[in-house]
XYZ file of C-alpha atoms in Angstrom:
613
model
C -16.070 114.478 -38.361
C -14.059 111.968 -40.654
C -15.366 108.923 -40.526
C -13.785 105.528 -41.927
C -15.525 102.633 -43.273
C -13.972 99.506 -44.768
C -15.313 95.845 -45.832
C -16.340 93.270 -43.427
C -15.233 90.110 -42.730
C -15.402 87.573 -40.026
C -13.865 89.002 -37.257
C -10.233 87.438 -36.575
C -9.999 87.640 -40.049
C -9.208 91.434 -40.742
C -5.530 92.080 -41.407
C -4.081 94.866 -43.864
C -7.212 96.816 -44.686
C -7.720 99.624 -46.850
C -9.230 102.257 -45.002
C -11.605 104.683 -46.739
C -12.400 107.966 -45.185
C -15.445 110.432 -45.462
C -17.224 112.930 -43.730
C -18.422 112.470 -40.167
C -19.753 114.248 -36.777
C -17.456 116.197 -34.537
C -14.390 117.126 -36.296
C -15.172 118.384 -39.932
C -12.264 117.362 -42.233
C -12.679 116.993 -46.262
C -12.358 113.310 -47.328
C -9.203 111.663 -48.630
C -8.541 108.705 -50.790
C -7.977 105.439 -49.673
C -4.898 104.600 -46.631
C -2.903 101.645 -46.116
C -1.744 101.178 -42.529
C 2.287 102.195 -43.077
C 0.338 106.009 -44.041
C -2.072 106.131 -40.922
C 1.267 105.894 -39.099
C 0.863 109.606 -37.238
C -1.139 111.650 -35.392
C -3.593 112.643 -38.156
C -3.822 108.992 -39.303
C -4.610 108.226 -35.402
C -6.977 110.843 -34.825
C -8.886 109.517 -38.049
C -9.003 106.218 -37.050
C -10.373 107.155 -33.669
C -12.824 109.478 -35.373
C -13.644 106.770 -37.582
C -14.683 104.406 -34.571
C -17.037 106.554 -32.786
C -18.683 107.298 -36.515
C -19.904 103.868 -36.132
C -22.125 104.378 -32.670
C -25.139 105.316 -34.745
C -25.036 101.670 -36.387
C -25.226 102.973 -39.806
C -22.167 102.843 -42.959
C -23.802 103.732 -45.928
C -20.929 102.732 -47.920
C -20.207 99.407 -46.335
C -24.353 98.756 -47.855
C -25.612 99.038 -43.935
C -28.766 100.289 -44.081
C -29.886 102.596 -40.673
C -32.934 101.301 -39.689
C -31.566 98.163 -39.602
C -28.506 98.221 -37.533
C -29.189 102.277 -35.848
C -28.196 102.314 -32.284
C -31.908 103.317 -31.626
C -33.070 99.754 -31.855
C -36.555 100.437 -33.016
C -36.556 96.833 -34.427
C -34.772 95.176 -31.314
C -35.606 97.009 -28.375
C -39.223 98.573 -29.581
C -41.062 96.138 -31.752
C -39.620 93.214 -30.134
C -41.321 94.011 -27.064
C -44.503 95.533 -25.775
C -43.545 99.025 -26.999
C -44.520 99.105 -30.191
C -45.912 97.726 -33.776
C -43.915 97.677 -36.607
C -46.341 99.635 -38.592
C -46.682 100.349 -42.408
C -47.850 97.737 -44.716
C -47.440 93.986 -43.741
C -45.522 93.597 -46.706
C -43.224 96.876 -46.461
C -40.025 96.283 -44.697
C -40.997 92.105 -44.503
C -37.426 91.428 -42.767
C -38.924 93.261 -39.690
C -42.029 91.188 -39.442
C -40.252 88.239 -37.763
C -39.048 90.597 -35.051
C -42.580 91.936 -33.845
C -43.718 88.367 -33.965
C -40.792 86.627 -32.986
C -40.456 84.101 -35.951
C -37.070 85.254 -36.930
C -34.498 83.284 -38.431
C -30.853 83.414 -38.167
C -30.616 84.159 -42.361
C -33.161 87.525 -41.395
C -31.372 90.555 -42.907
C -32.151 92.884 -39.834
C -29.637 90.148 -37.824
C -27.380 89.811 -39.967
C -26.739 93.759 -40.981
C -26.294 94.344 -36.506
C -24.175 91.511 -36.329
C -21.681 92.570 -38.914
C -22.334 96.762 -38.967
C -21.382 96.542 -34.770
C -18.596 94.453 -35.434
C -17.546 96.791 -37.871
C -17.117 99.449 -35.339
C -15.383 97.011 -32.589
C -12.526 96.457 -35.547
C -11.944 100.208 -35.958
C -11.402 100.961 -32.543
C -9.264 97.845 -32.471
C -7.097 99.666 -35.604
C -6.579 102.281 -33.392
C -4.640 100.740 -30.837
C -2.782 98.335 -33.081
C -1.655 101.406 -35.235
C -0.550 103.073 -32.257
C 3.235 101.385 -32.271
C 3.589 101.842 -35.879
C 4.064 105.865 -35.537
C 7.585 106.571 -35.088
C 7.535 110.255 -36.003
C 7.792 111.320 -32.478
C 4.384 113.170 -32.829
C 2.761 110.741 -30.561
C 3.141 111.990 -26.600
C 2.318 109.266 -23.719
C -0.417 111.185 -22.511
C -1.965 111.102 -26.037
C -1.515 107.426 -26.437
C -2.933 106.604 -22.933
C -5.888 108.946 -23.693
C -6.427 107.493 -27.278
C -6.210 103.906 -26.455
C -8.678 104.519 -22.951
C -11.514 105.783 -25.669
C -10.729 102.773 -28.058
C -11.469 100.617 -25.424
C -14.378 102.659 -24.570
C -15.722 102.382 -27.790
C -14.697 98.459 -28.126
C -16.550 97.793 -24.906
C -19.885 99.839 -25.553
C -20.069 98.195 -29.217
C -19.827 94.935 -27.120
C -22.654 95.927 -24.949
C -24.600 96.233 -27.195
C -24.225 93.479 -29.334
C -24.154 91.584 -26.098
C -28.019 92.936 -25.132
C -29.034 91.389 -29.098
C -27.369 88.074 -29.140
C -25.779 87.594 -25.911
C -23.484 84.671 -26.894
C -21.092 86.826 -28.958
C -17.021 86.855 -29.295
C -15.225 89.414 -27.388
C -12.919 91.151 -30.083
C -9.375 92.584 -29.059
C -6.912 94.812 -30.924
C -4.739 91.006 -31.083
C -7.411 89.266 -33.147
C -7.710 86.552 -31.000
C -10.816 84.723 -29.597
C -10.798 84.700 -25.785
C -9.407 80.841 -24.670
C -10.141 80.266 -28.446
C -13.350 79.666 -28.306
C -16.170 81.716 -30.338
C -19.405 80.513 -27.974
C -18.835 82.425 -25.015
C -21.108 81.068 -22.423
C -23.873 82.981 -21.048
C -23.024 85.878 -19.141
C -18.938 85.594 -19.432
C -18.871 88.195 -21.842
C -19.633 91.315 -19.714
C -16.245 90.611 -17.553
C -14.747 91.712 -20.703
C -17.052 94.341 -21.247
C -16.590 95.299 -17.645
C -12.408 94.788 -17.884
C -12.244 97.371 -21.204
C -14.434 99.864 -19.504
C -12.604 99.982 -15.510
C -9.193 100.038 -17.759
C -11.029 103.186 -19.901
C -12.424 104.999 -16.469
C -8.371 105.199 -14.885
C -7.542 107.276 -17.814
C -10.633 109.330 -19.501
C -10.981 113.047 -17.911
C -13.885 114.100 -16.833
C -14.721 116.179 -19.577
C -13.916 116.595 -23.371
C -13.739 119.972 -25.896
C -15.557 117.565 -28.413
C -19.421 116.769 -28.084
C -19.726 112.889 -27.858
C -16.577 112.102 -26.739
C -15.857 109.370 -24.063
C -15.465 110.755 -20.202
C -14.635 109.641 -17.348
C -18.306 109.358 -15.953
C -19.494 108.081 -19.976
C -17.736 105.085 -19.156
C -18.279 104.721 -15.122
C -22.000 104.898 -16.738
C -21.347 102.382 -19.111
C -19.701 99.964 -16.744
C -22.440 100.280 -14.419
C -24.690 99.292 -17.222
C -22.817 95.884 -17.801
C -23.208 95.203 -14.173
C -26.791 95.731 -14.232
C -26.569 93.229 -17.159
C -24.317 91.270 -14.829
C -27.072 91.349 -12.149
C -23.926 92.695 -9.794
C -25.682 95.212 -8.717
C -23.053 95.602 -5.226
C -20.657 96.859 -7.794
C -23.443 99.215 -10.202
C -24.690 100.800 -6.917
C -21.609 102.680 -5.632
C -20.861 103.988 -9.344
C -24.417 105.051 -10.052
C -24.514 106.817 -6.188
C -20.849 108.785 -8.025
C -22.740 109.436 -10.940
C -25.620 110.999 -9.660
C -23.630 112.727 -6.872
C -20.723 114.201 -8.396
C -21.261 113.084 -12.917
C -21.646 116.087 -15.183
C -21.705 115.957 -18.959
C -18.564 116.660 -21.255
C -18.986 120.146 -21.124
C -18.854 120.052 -17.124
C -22.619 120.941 -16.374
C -23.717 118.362 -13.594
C -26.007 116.142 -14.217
C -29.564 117.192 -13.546
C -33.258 116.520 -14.890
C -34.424 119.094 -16.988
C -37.692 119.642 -18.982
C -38.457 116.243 -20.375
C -38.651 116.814 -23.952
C -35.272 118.595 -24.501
C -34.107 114.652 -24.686
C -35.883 114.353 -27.938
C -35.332 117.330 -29.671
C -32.375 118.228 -31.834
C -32.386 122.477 -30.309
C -31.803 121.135 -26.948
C -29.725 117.974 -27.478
C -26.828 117.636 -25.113
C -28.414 119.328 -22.125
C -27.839 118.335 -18.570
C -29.276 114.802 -18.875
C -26.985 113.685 -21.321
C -24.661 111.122 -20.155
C -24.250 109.692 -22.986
C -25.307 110.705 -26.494
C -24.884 109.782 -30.226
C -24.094 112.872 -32.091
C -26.425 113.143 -35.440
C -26.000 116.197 -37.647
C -28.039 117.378 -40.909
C -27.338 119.993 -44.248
C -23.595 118.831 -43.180
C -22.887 117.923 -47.148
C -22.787 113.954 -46.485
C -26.407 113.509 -48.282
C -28.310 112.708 -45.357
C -25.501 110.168 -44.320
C -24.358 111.386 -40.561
C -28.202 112.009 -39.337
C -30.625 109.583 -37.262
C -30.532 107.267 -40.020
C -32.075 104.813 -37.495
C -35.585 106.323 -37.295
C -35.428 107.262 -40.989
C -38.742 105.132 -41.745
C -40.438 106.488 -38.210
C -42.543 109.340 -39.330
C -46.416 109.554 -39.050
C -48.558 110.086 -42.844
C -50.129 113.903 -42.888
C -46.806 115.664 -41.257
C -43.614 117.102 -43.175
C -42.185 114.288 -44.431
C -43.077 112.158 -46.979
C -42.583 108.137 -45.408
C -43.028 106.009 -44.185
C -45.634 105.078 -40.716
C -43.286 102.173 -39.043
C -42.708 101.840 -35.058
C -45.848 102.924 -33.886
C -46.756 102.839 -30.127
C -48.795 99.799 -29.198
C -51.898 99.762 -27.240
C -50.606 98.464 -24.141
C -47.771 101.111 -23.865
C -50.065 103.987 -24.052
C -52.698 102.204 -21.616
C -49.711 102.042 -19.243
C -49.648 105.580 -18.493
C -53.203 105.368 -17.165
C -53.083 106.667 -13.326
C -54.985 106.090 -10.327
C -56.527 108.411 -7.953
C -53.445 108.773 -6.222
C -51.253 110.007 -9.761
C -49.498 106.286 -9.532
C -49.440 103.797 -12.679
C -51.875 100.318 -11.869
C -48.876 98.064 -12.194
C -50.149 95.330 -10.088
C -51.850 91.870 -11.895
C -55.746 91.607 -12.086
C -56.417 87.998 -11.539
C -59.309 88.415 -13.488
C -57.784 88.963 -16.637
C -53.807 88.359 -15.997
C -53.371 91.940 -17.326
C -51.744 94.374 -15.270
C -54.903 96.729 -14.153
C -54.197 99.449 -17.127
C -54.234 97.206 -19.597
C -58.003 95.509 -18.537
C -59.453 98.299 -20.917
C -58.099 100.494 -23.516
C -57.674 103.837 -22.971
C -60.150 105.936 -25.128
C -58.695 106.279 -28.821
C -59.958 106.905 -32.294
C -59.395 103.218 -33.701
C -62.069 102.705 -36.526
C -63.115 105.965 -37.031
C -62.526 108.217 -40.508
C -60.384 111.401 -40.531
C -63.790 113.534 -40.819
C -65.502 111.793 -37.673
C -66.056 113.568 -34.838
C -63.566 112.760 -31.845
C -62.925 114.116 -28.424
C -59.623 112.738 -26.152
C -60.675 110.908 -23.262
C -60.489 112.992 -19.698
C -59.042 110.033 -17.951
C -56.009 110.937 -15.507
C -52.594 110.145 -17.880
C -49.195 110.668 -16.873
C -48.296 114.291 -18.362
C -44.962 111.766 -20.305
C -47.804 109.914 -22.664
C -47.849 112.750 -25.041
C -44.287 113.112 -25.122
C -43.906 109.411 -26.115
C -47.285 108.762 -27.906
C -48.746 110.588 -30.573
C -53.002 110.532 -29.514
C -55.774 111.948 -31.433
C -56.979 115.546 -30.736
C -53.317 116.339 -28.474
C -51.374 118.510 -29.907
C -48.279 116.645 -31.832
C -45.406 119.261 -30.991
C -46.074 122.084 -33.165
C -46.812 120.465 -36.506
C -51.151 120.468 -35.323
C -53.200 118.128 -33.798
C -52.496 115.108 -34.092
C -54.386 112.891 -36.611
C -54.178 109.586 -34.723
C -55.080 106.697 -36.746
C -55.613 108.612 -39.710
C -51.696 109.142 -39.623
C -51.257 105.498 -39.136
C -50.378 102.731 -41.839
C -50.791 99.111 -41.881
C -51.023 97.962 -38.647
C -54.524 99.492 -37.994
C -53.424 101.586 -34.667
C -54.443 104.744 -33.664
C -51.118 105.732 -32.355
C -47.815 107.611 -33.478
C -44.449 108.194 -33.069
C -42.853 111.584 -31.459
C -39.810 111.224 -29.690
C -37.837 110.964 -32.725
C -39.825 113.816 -34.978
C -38.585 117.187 -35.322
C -40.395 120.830 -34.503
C -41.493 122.494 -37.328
C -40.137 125.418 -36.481
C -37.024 124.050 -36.542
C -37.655 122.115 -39.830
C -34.684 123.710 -41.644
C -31.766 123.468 -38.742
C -32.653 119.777 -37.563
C -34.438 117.772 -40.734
C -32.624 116.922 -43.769
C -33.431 115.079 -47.154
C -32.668 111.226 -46.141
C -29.773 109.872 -49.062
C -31.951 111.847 -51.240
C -35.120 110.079 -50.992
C -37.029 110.537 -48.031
C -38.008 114.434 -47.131
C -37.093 115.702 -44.103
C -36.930 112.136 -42.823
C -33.225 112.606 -41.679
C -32.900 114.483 -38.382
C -30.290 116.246 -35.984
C -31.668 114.335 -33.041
C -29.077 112.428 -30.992
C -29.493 109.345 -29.395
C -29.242 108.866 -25.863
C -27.458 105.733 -25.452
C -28.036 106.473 -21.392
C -29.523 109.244 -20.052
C -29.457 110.868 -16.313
C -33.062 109.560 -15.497
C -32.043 105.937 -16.147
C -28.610 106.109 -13.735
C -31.296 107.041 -10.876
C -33.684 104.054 -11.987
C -30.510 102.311 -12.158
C -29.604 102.929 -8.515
C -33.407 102.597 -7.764
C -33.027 98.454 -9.332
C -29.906 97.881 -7.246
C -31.630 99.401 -3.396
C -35.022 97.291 -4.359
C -32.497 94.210 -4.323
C -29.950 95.355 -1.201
C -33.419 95.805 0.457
C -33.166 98.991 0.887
C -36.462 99.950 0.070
C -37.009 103.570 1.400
C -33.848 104.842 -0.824
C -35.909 103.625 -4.060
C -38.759 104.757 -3.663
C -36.916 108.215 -2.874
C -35.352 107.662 -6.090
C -38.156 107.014 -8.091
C -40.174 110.022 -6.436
C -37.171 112.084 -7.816
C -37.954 110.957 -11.473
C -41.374 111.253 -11.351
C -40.998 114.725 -9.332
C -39.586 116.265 -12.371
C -43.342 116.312 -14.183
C -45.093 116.560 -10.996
C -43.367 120.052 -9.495
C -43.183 121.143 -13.179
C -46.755 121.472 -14.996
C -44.941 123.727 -17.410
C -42.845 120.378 -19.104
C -46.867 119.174 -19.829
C -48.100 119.583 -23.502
C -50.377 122.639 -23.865
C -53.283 123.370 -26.101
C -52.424 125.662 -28.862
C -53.529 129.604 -28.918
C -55.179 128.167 -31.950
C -55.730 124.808 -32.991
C -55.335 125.494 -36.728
C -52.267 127.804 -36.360
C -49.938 126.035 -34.013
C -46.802 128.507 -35.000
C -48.935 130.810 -32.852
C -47.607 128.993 -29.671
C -49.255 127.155 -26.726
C -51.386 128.197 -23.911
C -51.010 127.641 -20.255
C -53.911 124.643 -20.571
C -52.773 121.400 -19.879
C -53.721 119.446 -23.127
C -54.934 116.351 -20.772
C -55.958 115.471 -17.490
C -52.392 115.238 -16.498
C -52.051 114.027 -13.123
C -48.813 112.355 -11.584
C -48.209 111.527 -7.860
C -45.091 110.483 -5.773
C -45.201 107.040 -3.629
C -45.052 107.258 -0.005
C -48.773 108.271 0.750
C -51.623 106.311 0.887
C -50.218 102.818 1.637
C -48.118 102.858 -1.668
C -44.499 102.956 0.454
C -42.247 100.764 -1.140
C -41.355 99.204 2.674
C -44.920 98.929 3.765
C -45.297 96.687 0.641
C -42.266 95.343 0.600
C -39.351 93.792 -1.996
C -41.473 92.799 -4.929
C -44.023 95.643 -4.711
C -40.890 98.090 -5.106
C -39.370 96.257 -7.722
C -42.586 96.135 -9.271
C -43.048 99.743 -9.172
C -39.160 100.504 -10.473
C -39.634 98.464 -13.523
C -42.882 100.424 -14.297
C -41.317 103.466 -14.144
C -38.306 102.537 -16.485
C -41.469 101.416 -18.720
C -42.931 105.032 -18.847
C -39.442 107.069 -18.757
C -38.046 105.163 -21.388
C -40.889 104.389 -23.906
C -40.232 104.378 -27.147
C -36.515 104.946 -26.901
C -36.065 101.128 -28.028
C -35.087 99.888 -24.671
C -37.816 97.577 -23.351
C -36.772 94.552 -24.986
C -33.482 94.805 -23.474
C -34.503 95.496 -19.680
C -37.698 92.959 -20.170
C -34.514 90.565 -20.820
C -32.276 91.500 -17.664
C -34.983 91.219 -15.368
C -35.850 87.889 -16.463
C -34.513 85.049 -14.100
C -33.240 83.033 -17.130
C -30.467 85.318 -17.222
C -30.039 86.051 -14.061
C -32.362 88.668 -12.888
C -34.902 88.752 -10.526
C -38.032 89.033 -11.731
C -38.202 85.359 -11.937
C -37.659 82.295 -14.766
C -39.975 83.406 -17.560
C -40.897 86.790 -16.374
C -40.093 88.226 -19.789
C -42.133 85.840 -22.054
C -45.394 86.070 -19.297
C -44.939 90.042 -19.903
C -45.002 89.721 -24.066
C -47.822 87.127 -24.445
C -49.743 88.988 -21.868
C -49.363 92.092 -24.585
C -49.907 90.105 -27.654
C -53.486 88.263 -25.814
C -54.218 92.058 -24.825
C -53.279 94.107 -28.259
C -54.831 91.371 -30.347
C -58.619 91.223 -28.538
C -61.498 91.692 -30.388
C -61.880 95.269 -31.627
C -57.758 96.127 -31.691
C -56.723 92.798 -33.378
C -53.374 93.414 -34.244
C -52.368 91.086 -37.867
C -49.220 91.392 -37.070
C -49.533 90.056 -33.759
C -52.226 87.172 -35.068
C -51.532 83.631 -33.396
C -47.774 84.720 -32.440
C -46.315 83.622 -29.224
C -43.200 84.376 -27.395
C -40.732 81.340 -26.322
C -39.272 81.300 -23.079
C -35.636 80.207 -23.016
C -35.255 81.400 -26.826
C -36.947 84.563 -28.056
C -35.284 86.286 -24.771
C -32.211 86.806 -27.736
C -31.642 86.892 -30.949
C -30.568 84.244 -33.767
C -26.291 84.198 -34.333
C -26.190 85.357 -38.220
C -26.144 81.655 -40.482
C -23.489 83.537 -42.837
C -21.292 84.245 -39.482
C -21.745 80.811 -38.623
C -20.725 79.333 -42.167
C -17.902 82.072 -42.072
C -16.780 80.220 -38.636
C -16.279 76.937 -40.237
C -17.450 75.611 -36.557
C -16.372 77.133 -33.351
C -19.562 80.122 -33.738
C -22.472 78.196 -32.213
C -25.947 79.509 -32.951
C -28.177 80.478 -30.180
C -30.452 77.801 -28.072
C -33.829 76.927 -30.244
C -33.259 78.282 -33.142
């Protein structure tokens, strides 16, 4: 696929650009030289542009000088470290611009900020080019159907680049194709920006079909998904619930497959990307001839020491997130507060791991009952790490002295030379065919789950909860396995569970959602977005919904109570965290990020920065 990069500037301030293309994802074109507007007027230059726009969902331009990891849609930094998720990992003084984000001390001049703010925007202009060059083609080639089609996925892509920018700094300008601020104003007040977001996407879903020849592309049910995102953002969740209930009863991906919840690690690998859970995915592609350029440049620093790469040990699961897939003896997670300790119950006491110990000491995994997802999200000691051996745990670690890794973004190594490639050169096999999934089927049920807990209706939740959870319980064969031999994992798996896997539905057992009523269930549904979605650099982002200081329901400082409860927890005596050392989490500030100082000076006044900082 072409894709088109060009200089930023302040937005409102781009007029008469020279456009540069190069190679991109899903239409495979040579690159050209550099076009003014008057020669993008046709159908080619259109279709470039457009191409050019959705080559900016992964976050990353290498020739604008964006680098992935710190603008990728995956939002390791933002949505992973940020949170209770993860540690940055590495060295504390590798990758120093990501330090304030784990231990929220950022500043609005932090490079991480800045490089989202402007690589996002970026994106929102080229899909604004495309409908302003729209009227300039006069050739005749353009037919109304292929205008109306080209500028629905424009807006598409103009609202989703909103979104999320919105989920980062919340208090951002909504960018049209006529360069003006809305009422002239750059400080959009708290929450006023998703009726745009919402506007862009309802205008989108009247004219997108409901599926697309090209992988990636914008559907019909992409942006119903999308929309029903921003009003979960919105907290109108009267208006998500009716879309989600369409999405789940009638959505299928591009192709046409309906949506359905397959084995749960075909998300996360690159073979089996775009299955039936897909609603909406990032393309990323390897050995394409762009250097590395158009894979998951995002996650390019994300690989464990002792594997088949060479770099680098950053975003590696915390303590708390792997504790949090402890069960009880009925399968369900221990959600609920111990007044003892203020932790929830999983978190009172670690779950067995190899912290301390050398590469040559003994170790044996604990035989506590897990969730069959933790070794799909959470690299452990002794489990088998896909099929590149067992695991080394904190031997495989860097920096941050934890004895836990990354998987959902690594590659098999059987399919090392189809889905890794040579990062710009530098890092080996650190560039990867795995897509992204910006929003994937399991979340629209959660989704719907959210919006019945707060209608009340508390029976349809937990039914749609049980669904997500059913998909590991009635299938034992989506569990990790041991290997036929431990030393030779290319000799395939066993029939063994690799843990004491055990996973149970709510109903039983006095855990209905209705006998315990509202807050139990909500309770319940946020825990399970917390163990579907780990690691996929979300948490920050619902942590921030729920909390009642925007809007949600979980209460005025729900989100900060939730992150200093993780830092007291990951930083007790025995797991002390440096990272984490004497850092706190301010409610009514850290909930967002710091407005870039060099967009403010660029403003000349009417960009505000962000409460606190």
């Amino acid at each position: 696929m072409k894709k088109i990069h060009f200089k930023f500037f302040l937005v409102g301030s781009l007029v008469g650009l020279t456009l540069i293309y190069s190679c991109k994802k899903f239409l495979d074109r040579p690159p050209v030289g550099s076009l003014l507007p008057e020669v993008l007027a046709s159908k080619v230059g259109i279709d470039g542009l457009l191409i050019g726009a959705y080559s900016m969902l992964d976050g990353f331009a290498n020739t604008n000088g964006y680098t992935g990891w710190y603008s990728g849609v995956d939002n390791w930094t933002f949505g992973g470290i940020a949170a209770d998720d993860a540690y940055k990992g590495s060295s504390t003084t590798d990758q120093p611009d990501a330090l304030p984000l784990a231990n929220h001390t950022v500043t609005a001049t932090n490079g991480y900020v800045s490089q989202k703010w402007a690589c996002w925007y970026n994106g929102i202009q080229r899909a604004n080019d495309v409908i302003r060059e729209i009227p300039l083609v006069t050739d005749g080639s353009l037919t109304p159907g292929y205008v109306a089609e080209v500028t629905a996925e424009a807006q598409f892509l103009r609202a989703v680049m909103h979104l999320e920018l919105a989920k980062v700094f919340r208090n951002i300008p909504y960018t049209t194709d006529s360069l003006t601020y809305i009422a002239g104003n750059l400080n959009i007040p708290n929450g006023s920006v998703w009726d745009r977001i919402e506007a862009d996407l309802i205008a989108a879903m009247a004219v997108l079909p409901k599926t697309q020849t090209d992988l990636g592309r914008a559907t019909y049910y992409s942006a119903e998904a999308f929309l029903a995102e921003a009003y979960m953002f919105d907290h109108q969740y009267d208006k998500a619930l009716p879309l989600l209930t369409d999405l789940i009863d009638n959505g299928t991906t591009s192709s046409g497959a309906k949506y359905a919840l397959g084995a749960y690690e075909d998300n996360f690998n690159a073979s089996t990307k775009n299955g039936p859970e897909s609603v909406f995915s990032v393309q990323m592609t390897v050995s394409d001839g762009s250097g590395g350029n158009n894979d998951n440049a995002g996650e390019a620093l994300n690989f464990p020491a002792g594997t088949y790469t060479s770099c680098c040990g950053f975003y590696q699961p915390s303590y708390t997130l792997a504790n949090a897939f402890k069960v009880d003896a009925n399968g369900l997670p221990m959600f609920q507060t111990d007044p003892a300790t203020g932790f929830p119950y999983y978190n009172d006491v670690n779950l067995k791991n190899d912290h301390g110990l050398s590469q040559t000491d003994p170790f044996t995994p604990t035989t506590e009952a897990v969730d069959p997802r933790l070794d799909w999200t959470v690299g452990r000691r002794g489990i088998p790490y896909l099929d590149w051996g067992l695991c080394g745990g904190e031997s495989w670690s860097r920096g941050d002295v934890v004895p836990y890794n990354p998987i959902k973004n690594v590659f098999w190594h059987a399919q090392q030379s189809s889905t890794s490639d040579n990062f710009q050169g530098w890092a080996t096999n650190q560039g990867t065919a795995n897509n992204y999934n910006m929003i994937r089927f399991a979340e629209v049920i959660l989704w719907r789950a959210e919006c019945e807990v707060e209608a009340n209706q508390l029976d349809l939740a937990q039914t749609d909860v049980n669904t997500v959870r059913s998909r590991m319980k009635d299938h034992p064969e989506y569990w990790v396995h041991t290997y036929v031999v431990d030393t030779i994992p290319s000799k395939g798996f066993t029939t063994t569970p690799a843990a004491n896997y055990k996973i149970g539905l709510y109903g039983p057992s006095g855990t209905g959602f209705t006998a315990n009523g509202q807050a139990y269930a909500r309770a319940a549904v946020y825990m399970e977005e917390q163990l579907e979605t780990g690691m996929e650099g979300k948490r920050f982002f619902d942590l921030q919904r729920w909390d009642g200081l925007y809007g949600g329901p979980a209460g005025n400082g729900y989100m900060a109570g939730v992150i200093n409860a993780f830092i007291k927890a990951d930083t007790r005596a025995g797991t002390s965290n440096p990272v984490l050392s004497g850092a706190t989490f301010t409610a009514g500030k850290n909930e967002i990020f710091p407005i870039p100082q060099n967009q403010i000076d660029l403003s000349a006044g009417p960009l505000k920065q962000n409460p606190l900082y």
